[in-house]
Coordinates of C-alpha atoms and ligand atoms in Angstrom, one line a residue:
M65 CA 0.0 0.0 0.0
K66 CA 1.4 3.4 -1.0
K67 CA 1.1 6.3 1.4
V68 CA 0.2 9.9 0.5
D69 CA 3.2 12.2 0.5
V70 CA 2.8 15.8 1.3
V71 CA 4.4 19.0 0.2
L72 CA 3.7 22.0 2.4
G73 CA 5.0 25.5 3.3
L74 CA 6.7 25.9 6.7
Q75 CA 6.7 29.7 6.8
W76 CA 4.1 32.4 5.9
G77 CA 3.4 31.1 2.4
D78 CA 5.0 31.6 -1.0
E79 CA 7.9 29.3 -0.2
G80 CA 7.9 27.9 -3.7
K81 CA 5.4 25.0 -3.4
G82 CA 4.3 25.3 -7.0
K83 CA 7.8 24.8 -8.3
V84 CA 8.5 21.9 -6.0
V85 CA 5.2 20.1 -6.8
D86 CA 6.0 20.6 -10.5
V87 CA 9.5 19.1 -10.0
L88 CA 8.2 16.1 -8.0
T89 CA 5.2 15.4 -10.2
P90 CA 7.0 12.8 -12.5
N91 CA 7.1 10.6 -9.4
Y92 CA 3.4 10.8 -8.8
K93 CA 0.2 9.9 -10.7
V94 CA -2.1 12.0 -8.5
I95 CA -1.7 15.5 -7.2
A96 CA -4.3 16.9 -4.8
R97 CA -5.0 20.2 -3.2
F98 CA -6.4 19.7 0.3
Q99 CA -7.2 23.3 1.6
G100 CA -7.2 26.9 0.8
G101 CA -8.5 28.4 -2.4
P102 CA -7.7 31.2 -4.8
N103 CA -5.8 33.1 -2.0
A104 CA -3.0 30.8 -3.1
G105 CA -0.7 31.7 -6.0
H106 CA 1.7 28.9 -7.0
S107 CA 4.3 29.8 -9.7
L108 CA 5.8 27.4 -12.2
H109 CA 8.6 28.0 -14.7
F110 CA 9.6 25.6 -17.4
N111 CA 10.7 25.7 -21.0
G112 CA 11.1 29.5 -20.8
K113 CA 7.4 29.9 -19.8
S114 CA 5.8 31.0 -16.5
F115 CA 2.5 30.2 -15.0
V116 CA 0.6 31.0 -11.8
L117 CA -1.9 28.5 -10.4
H118 CA -4.5 29.4 -7.8
T119 CA -6.9 26.5 -7.4
V120 CA -5.7 23.9 -9.9
P121 CA -3.0 21.5 -8.5
S122 CA 0.5 22.1 -9.8
G123 CA 0.7 18.7 -11.5
I124 CA -1.5 19.9 -14.3
F125 CA 1.3 20.5 -16.8
R126 CA 2.6 16.9 -16.6
D127 CA 1.3 14.3 -19.1
G128 CA -0.9 11.6 -17.5
S129 CA -1.3 13.3 -14.2
V130 CA -4.6 13.2 -12.3
N131 CA -5.3 16.5 -10.5
I132 CA -7.8 16.6 -7.7
I133 CA -9.3 19.6 -6.0
G134 CA -10.2 18.1 -2.6
N135 CA -13.1 18.6 -0.2
G136 CA -11.1 21.0 2.0
V137 CA -10.6 23.5 -0.8
V138 CA -12.9 26.5 -1.4
I139 CA -13.6 27.3 -5.0
D140 CA -14.5 30.6 -6.8
P141 CA -16.0 29.4 -10.1
V142 CA -15.0 32.7 -11.8
I143 CA -11.3 32.3 -10.9
L144 CA -11.2 28.5 -11.5
A145 CA -12.9 28.8 -14.9
D146 CA -10.5 31.6 -15.9
E147 CA -7.5 29.6 -14.7
I148 CA -8.5 26.6 -16.7
A149 CA -9.0 28.8 -19.8
Q150 CA -5.5 30.2 -19.3
I151 CA -4.0 26.7 -19.0
E152 CA -5.8 25.6 -22.1
A153 CA -4.6 28.7 -24.0
T154 CA -1.0 27.3 -23.6
G155 CA -2.1 24.2 -25.5
Q156 CA -2.2 22.1 -22.4
Q157 CA -5.1 19.7 -22.2
V158 CA -7.1 19.9 -18.9
T159 CA -10.1 17.6 -19.7
D160 CA -9.6 14.1 -18.2
K161 CA -6.9 15.5 -15.9
L162 CA -8.9 17.6 -13.5
F163 CA -11.4 16.3 -10.9
I164 CA -13.4 18.3 -8.3
S165 CA -14.7 17.1 -5.0
K166 CA -18.5 17.4 -4.6
K167 CA -17.8 18.4 -1.0
A168 CA -15.6 21.4 -1.8
H169 CA -17.3 24.6 -0.8
L170 CA -18.2 27.4 -3.2
I171 CA -17.1 31.0 -2.7
L172 CA -20.2 33.2 -3.5
P173 CA -19.9 36.7 -4.8
T174 CA -21.3 37.9 -1.5
H175 CA -18.5 36.0 0.4
R176 CA -16.0 38.2 -1.4
I177 CA -18.0 41.3 -0.4
L178 CA -18.2 40.2 3.2
D179 CA -14.4 39.6 3.2
A180 CA -13.9 43.2 1.9
A181 CA -16.4 44.8 4.3
S182 CA -15.0 42.9 7.3
E183 CA -11.4 44.0 6.4
A184 CA -12.5 47.6 5.8
S185 CA -14.2 47.7 9.2
K186 CA -11.1 46.5 11.0
G187 CA -9.0 49.5 10.2
K188 CA -5.5 49.1 11.6
G189 CA -6.3 45.6 12.9
K190 CA -6.9 44.2 9.4
I191 CA -5.6 40.8 8.5
G192 CA -4.4 41.9 5.0
S193 CA -6.6 39.2 3.4
T194 CA -6.3 38.5 -0.3
L195 CA -10.0 39.5 -0.4
K196 CA -11.0 36.3 -2.2
G197 CA -13.8 35.5 0.2
I198 CA -11.8 32.7 2.0
G199 CA -12.7 33.6 5.6
P200 CA -16.5 34.1 5.1
T201 CA -16.7 30.8 3.0
Y202 CA -15.0 28.7 5.7
M203 CA -17.2 30.5 8.3
D204 CA -20.3 29.3 6.4
K205 CA -18.8 25.8 6.1
T206 CA -18.3 25.5 9.9
G207 CA -21.6 27.4 10.5
R208 CA -23.3 24.7 8.3
N209 CA -24.7 27.1 5.8
G210 CA -22.3 26.6 2.9
L211 CA -23.0 25.6 -0.7
R212 CA -20.9 22.8 -2.1
V213 CA -19.9 21.8 -5.6
G214 CA -22.2 18.8 -5.4
D215 CA -25.1 21.2 -4.9
I216 CA -24.7 22.5 -8.4
L217 CA -26.3 19.3 -9.6
S218 CA -29.4 19.8 -7.3
P219 CA -32.7 21.1 -8.8
E220 CA -32.7 23.3 -5.7
F221 CA -29.4 25.0 -6.4
M222 CA -30.8 28.4 -7.3
E223 CA -33.1 28.4 -4.3
R224 CA -30.2 27.6 -2.0
Y225 CA -27.9 30.1 -3.6
N226 CA -30.6 32.8 -3.1
R227 CA -31.1 31.8 0.5
L228 CA -27.4 32.1 1.3
K229 CA -27.1 35.3 -0.6
E230 CA -30.0 36.9 1.3
K231 CA -28.4 35.9 4.6
H232 CA -25.2 37.6 3.4
E233 CA -27.1 40.8 2.3
H234 CA -28.6 40.9 5.8
M235 CA -25.2 40.6 7.4
L236 CA -23.8 43.3 5.1
K237 CA -26.3 45.8 6.4
Q238 CA -24.2 46.0 9.6
Y239 CA -21.3 47.4 7.6
D240 CA -21.3 50.7 5.9
Y241 CA -20.0 49.2 2.7
A242 CA -21.2 50.0 -0.8
Y243 CA -21.1 47.2 -3.3
D244 CA -22.6 45.9 -6.5
I245 CA -22.3 42.3 -7.4
T246 CA -24.5 42.3 -10.6
E247 CA -21.6 41.8 -13.0
Y248 CA -19.6 39.3 -10.9
E249 CA -22.8 37.3 -10.2
Q250 CA -23.3 36.9 -14.0
E251 CA -19.7 35.7 -14.4
W252 CA -20.1 33.5 -11.4
F253 CA -23.0 31.5 -12.9
A254 CA -21.2 31.4 -16.3
G255 CA -18.2 30.0 -14.3
I256 CA -20.4 27.4 -12.7
D257 CA -21.6 26.3 -16.2
K258 CA -18.0 26.0 -17.4
L259 CA -17.1 23.7 -14.5
R260 CA -19.9 21.3 -15.3
R261 CA -17.7 19.5 -17.9
F262 CA -15.4 18.3 -15.2
P263 CA -16.3 15.3 -13.1
F264 CA -17.6 16.2 -9.7
I265 CA -16.4 13.3 -7.6
E266 CA -16.4 11.8 -4.1
S267 CA -12.7 12.5 -3.9
E268 CA -12.2 10.6 -0.5
Q269 CA -13.3 7.4 -2.3
V270 CA -11.2 8.1 -5.3
V271 CA -8.1 9.0 -3.2
N272 CA -8.5 5.9 -1.0
D273 CA -8.9 3.6 -4.1
Y274 CA -5.7 5.0 -5.5
I275 CA -4.0 4.4 -2.1
N276 CA -5.2 0.8 -2.1
N277 CA -4.1 0.3 -5.7
D278 CA -0.5 1.4 -4.8
T279 CA -0.7 4.6 -6.8
A280 CA 1.6 7.4 -5.8
I281 CA -0.2 10.5 -4.5
L282 CA 1.2 13.9 -3.6
A283 CA -0.8 16.3 -1.5
E284 CA -0.1 20.0 -2.3
G285 CA -0.4 22.5 0.5
A286 CA -1.3 26.1 0.1
Q287 CA -0.3 29.0 2.3
G288 CA 2.2 28.1 5.1
S289 CA 2.2 26.6 8.6
M290 CA 2.5 30.0 10.2
L291 CA -0.8 30.9 8.6
D292 CA -2.6 27.9 10.0
I293 CA -5.9 28.7 11.7
D294 CA -5.0 26.9 14.9
F295 CA -1.2 27.2 15.2
G296 CA -0.3 30.2 13.1
T297 CA 0.0 33.8 14.3
Y298 CA -3.7 34.1 15.1
P299 CA -5.7 36.2 14.2
F300 CA -3.3 37.1 11.4
V301 CA -3.8 33.7 9.6
T302 CA -5.9 32.2 6.9
S303 CA -9.1 30.2 7.7
S304 CA -7.9 26.6 7.1
N305 CA -5.6 24.1 8.6
T306 CA -2.5 24.4 6.4
L307 CA -0.6 21.8 8.4
C308 CA -0.2 18.2 7.5
A309 CA -3.3 17.4 9.6
G310 CA -5.3 19.3 6.9
V311 CA -4.5 16.5 4.4
C312 CA -6.5 14.1 6.6
T313 CA -9.6 16.3 6.8
G314 CA -9.1 17.9 3.4
L315 CA -8.8 14.7 1.4
G316 CA -10.2 12.0 3.6
V317 CA -6.8 10.3 4.2
A318 CA -6.3 8.5 7.5
P319 CA -3.3 9.7 9.6
S320 CA -1.7 6.2 9.2
R321 CA -1.7 6.7 5.5
I322 CA 0.4 9.8 5.5
G323 CA 3.9 9.1 4.0
D324 CA 6.8 11.5 3.5
V325 CA 6.2 15.1 4.6
Y326 CA 8.3 17.5 2.6
G327 CA 8.6 20.9 4.4
I328 CA 9.5 23.8 2.1
F329 CA 11.2 26.9 3.4
K330 CA 12.9 29.9 1.8
A331 CA 16.6 30.4 2.8
Y332 CA 15.2 33.7 4.3
C333 CA 11.7 34.7 5.2
T334 CA 8.8 36.6 3.7
R335 CA 5.2 37.5 4.7
V336 CA 2.4 39.3 2.9
G337 CA -0.4 41.0 4.8
S338 CA -0.4 42.0 8.5
G339 CA 0.8 40.1 11.6
P340 CA 3.9 39.4 13.6
F341 CA 7.2 38.7 11.7
P342 CA 10.0 38.8 14.2
T343 CA 12.9 38.8 11.7
E344 CA 11.4 41.4 9.4
L345 CA 14.0 43.9 8.0
F346 CA 12.9 47.5 7.5
D347 CA 16.2 48.6 6.0
A348 CA 18.2 48.4 2.8
T349 CA 18.9 44.7 3.4
G350 CA 15.1 44.0 3.4
D351 CA 14.8 46.0 0.2
K352 CA 17.7 44.0 -1.3
L353 CA 16.0 40.7 -0.5
R354 CA 12.7 41.9 -2.0
E355 CA 14.4 43.2 -5.2
I356 CA 16.7 40.1 -5.8
G357 CA 14.0 37.7 -4.7
K358 CA 11.3 39.4 -6.8
E359 CA 9.2 39.3 -3.7
F360 CA 5.8 40.6 -5.0
G361 CA 2.6 38.6 -4.5
A362 CA 1.7 36.1 -7.2
T363 CA -2.0 36.6 -6.4
T364 CA -2.3 40.3 -5.4
G365 CA 1.0 41.8 -6.6
R366 CA 1.6 43.3 -3.1
P367 CA 5.2 43.8 -2.1
R368 CA 6.2 41.0 0.4
R369 CA 7.7 41.9 3.7
C370 CA 11.2 40.4 3.9
G371 CA 13.6 39.3 6.6
W372 CA 16.1 36.7 7.8
L373 CA 15.4 33.0 8.3
D374 CA 13.6 32.4 11.6
L375 CA 14.6 29.0 13.1
V376 CA 12.3 29.4 16.1
A377 CA 9.3 29.5 13.8
L378 CA 10.8 26.9 11.4
K379 CA 11.4 24.4 14.1
Y380 CA 7.9 24.9 15.4
S381 CA 6.5 24.1 11.9
V382 CA 8.8 21.1 11.5
M383 CA 7.4 19.7 14.8
M384 CA 3.8 20.4 14.0
N385 CA 4.0 18.8 10.6
G386 CA 6.2 15.8 11.3
V387 CA 8.5 16.9 8.5
N388 CA 10.9 14.2 7.5
A389 CA 12.6 16.0 4.5
L390 CA 13.3 19.7 4.2
I391 CA 13.4 21.6 0.9
M392 CA 15.3 24.9 0.8
M393 CA 14.2 27.4 -1.8
K394 CA 15.7 30.6 -3.2
A395 CA 19.2 30.1 -1.8
D396 CA 20.5 32.0 -4.9
V397 CA 18.8 35.2 -3.6
L398 CA 21.5 35.3 -0.8
N399 CA 24.4 35.1 -3.3
D400 CA 25.5 38.6 -2.8
F401 CA 25.3 39.1 1.0
D402 CA 28.5 39.5 3.1
T403 CA 26.7 38.3 6.2
I404 CA 23.6 36.2 6.6
K405 CA 21.7 36.1 9.8
V406 CA 19.4 33.4 11.3
A407 CA 17.2 33.8 14.4
V408 CA 17.9 31.1 16.9
A409 CA 15.9 32.4 19.8
Y410 CA 13.5 35.3 20.8
K411 CA 13.8 37.8 23.6
L412 CA 10.4 38.1 25.3
G413 CA 10.9 41.0 27.8
E414 CA 13.7 39.8 30.1
K415 CA 13.3 36.1 29.0
E416 CA 15.0 34.3 26.1
T417 CA 13.2 31.4 24.5
A418 CA 13.8 29.0 21.6
Q419 CA 10.2 27.9 21.7
F420 CA 7.6 29.6 19.6
P421 CA 5.5 31.7 22.2
Y422 CA 1.8 32.3 22.5
E423 CA 2.7 35.9 23.2
I424 CA 4.1 36.3 19.6
N425 CA 1.7 39.2 18.9
D426 CA 3.1 41.2 21.8
G427 CA 6.4 41.6 20.0
V428 CA 9.6 39.6 20.4
E429 CA 13.2 40.5 19.6
P430 CA 15.1 37.9 17.6
V431 CA 18.5 36.6 18.8
Y432 CA 20.7 36.1 15.8
K433 CA 23.5 33.8 14.8
E434 CA 25.6 35.2 11.9
F435 CA 27.0 33.3 9.0
K436 CA 29.6 34.4 6.4
G437 CA 28.0 34.8 3.0
W438 CA 29.3 32.7 0.1
K439 CA 29.5 35.7 -2.2
C440 CA 29.3 33.8 -5.5
D441 CA 26.8 32.7 -8.0
I442 CA 25.3 29.3 -7.1
N443 CA 22.6 29.2 -9.8
A444 CA 24.4 26.9 -12.2
I445 CA 25.4 24.4 -9.5
R446 CA 23.7 21.0 -9.8
K447 CA 25.6 18.8 -7.3
Y448 CA 25.7 19.4 -3.6
E449 CA 29.5 18.8 -3.5
D450 CA 30.0 21.8 -5.8
F451 CA 28.5 24.3 -3.4
P452 CA 31.0 26.7 -1.6
A453 CA 31.9 25.8 2.0
E454 CA 30.0 28.8 3.5
F455 CA 26.8 27.6 1.8
K456 CA 27.2 24.1 3.1
Q457 CA 27.8 25.4 6.6
Y458 CA 24.5 27.3 6.3
V459 CA 22.6 24.3 5.1
E460 CA 24.1 21.9 7.7
F461 CA 23.4 24.3 10.6
I462 CA 19.7 24.3 9.6
E463 CA 19.6 20.5 9.3
Q464 CA 21.2 20.1 12.7
E465 CA 18.9 22.6 14.4
C466 CA 15.8 21.1 12.8
G467 CA 16.9 17.5 13.1
V468 CA 15.8 16.8 9.5
P469 CA 17.9 16.5 6.3
V470 CA 17.7 19.1 3.6
K471 CA 16.9 16.8 0.6
I472 CA 16.3 19.3 -2.1
I473 CA 17.9 22.7 -2.8
S474 CA 16.4 25.2 -5.3
V475 CA 18.8 27.7 -6.8
G476 CA 16.4 29.4 -9.3
P477 CA 12.8 29.5 -10.4
D478 CA 13.1 27.0 -13.3
R479 CA 12.4 23.3 -13.0
E480 CA 16.0 22.6 -13.9
E481 CA 17.5 24.8 -11.2
T482 CA 17.1 22.1 -8.6
I483 CA 19.5 19.9 -6.7
V484 CA 18.3 16.6 -5.2
R485 CA 20.6 15.1 -2.6
Ligands
LIG245 P1 4.2 29.2 -3.6 O1 3.0 30.0 -3.3 O2 4.7 28.5 -2.5 O3 4.0 28.3 -4.8 O4 5.3 30.3 -4.1 P2 5.1 31.6 -5.1 O5 5.0 31.0 -6.4 O6 4.0 32.4 -4.6 O7 6.4 32.3 -4.8 C1 7.7 31.8 -5.1 C2 8.4 32.6 -6.1 O8 9.8 32.3 -6.1 C3 7.9 32.4 -7.5 O9 8.0 33.6 -8.2 C4 8.9 31.4 -8.0 O10 9.1 31.4 -9.4 C5 10.2 31.8 -7.4 N1 11.2 30.8 -7.1 C6 10.9 29.5 -6.7 N2 12.1 28.8 -6.4 C7 13.0 29.7 -6.6 C8 14.5 29.7 -6.4 O11 15.0 28.7 -6.0 N3 15.1 30.8 -6.7 C9 14.6 32.0 -7.1 N4 15.3 33.0 -7.4 N5 13.2 32.1 -7.3 C10 12.5 31.0 -7.0
LIG246 P1 0.4 30.5 -1.2 O1 -0.3 29.2 -1.4 C1 1.1 34.0 1.2 C2 -2.2 35.5 3.7 C3 -2.8 36.9 3.3 C4 -3.2 37.4 4.7 C5 -3.7 36.1 5.3 C6 -5.2 35.8 5.2 O2 0.6 31.2 -2.5 O3 1.6 30.4 -0.4 P2 -6.9 35.2 3.3 O4 -7.0 35.6 1.9 O5 -6.6 33.7 3.4 O6 -8.0 35.6 4.1 O7 -5.6 35.9 3.9 O8 -3.0 35.0 4.7 N1 -2.1 34.5 2.6 C7 -1.0 34.2 1.9 N2 0.2 34.6 2.0 N3 0.9 33.0 0.4 C8 -0.4 32.6 0.3 O9 -0.7 31.5 -0.5 C9 -1.4 33.2 1.0 N4 -2.8 33.0 1.2 C10 -3.2 33.8 2.1 O10 -1.8 37.7 2.7 O11 -2.1 37.9 5.4
LIG247 MG1 2.2 32.0 -3.5

């Protein structure tokens, strides 16, 4: 019996999950998303072309792959239909490769408005949401009001849609927020119609049949562990379980059937939106990371906040996910730094701690360890032995601290710019 392997982000998202899934896909028949929705933006680069995926699993560009959008995902039909059209415009066939869970919840146009109205009302305390309607949709899911993909096939679909929309309109009255969904609603129903050509499946059955038939499955995480609804920097998080546990609830996979857990991290750190970020740099070094790393959101275009690697947060994520292989991304971005810093502990008032604290929102001061930069171009390196000594020191320190080997190193956005140890 094959187990389900997992790729997930260990930081605040945008670690490079799309690239890694695309690189690993030749080893897997099935690629499945288990949580999140179009708040995700996963970039792929191959054969001189670039692509950003939001809802579709990053296995879609590989021949013969089966791509499943699991029950834990929330879907905006406008964004998904548009994404599919863009993939097909590249000449890539999507029919027969994409399957959608009947139990995945639908993001209604009014969910998006509620997201925007709620954020606008929060003023300085805003989350910095991608405004895709993620929070309100998961609220309706747990509140037992949501509409699911399988409901599209019901003769009562319109009635249920209208009932939920009315509830939202009622809620919106408490906000002083002007909106007009006429146009988006038309696109929404057109999107629903476009999705009908894809099989709506009971993905938990399908996934377990694949497991029992010894088929290799890769679960693709969205966002990152520090944005997890339970263990992230609450309330500055997303509304789903981004951790490995989310694979179980978001695909219907038993915990005993989870295999390798690949934890992805950038060689430094970024975050978009509000919330604590202990190693954030507000100086020229931060600007340099943003510029060289092209750190601008793949979904919203917002500049990402940048800073040094945070081992306190990383070790917390490794623990929570049971990571057994680390993947280090964007090491090439650090090529030109004389000194590279890594946070190994936090100062919390008078106390020093190496454990990720509940009080993270009160502000902590990072305690750094410094490394000498390698000061050379590593983009063309394809064998671990060929890396400069300073680089290996950096990698080996992270391995030692986390107690997990770094199995893959990425030195550029392209599929080819990858070293597997
Ligand atoms: P995801 O959301 O985790 O899939 O990550 P994003 O796609 O949002 O952001 C990662 C960005 O880094 C994308 O623009 C990638 O093309 C790029 N990228 C991925 N790996 C590397 C790398 O090793 N080096 C560099 N320079 N860029 C990379
Ligand atoms: P990928 O999959 C980075 C952040 C938002 C905001 C918070 C809540 O590309 O790594 P939401 O729209 O979920 O209500 O936003 O979470 N966020 C992400 N940051 N990468 C993502 O996805 C993100 N998805 C959400 O910026 O701070
Ligand atoms: Mg992203």
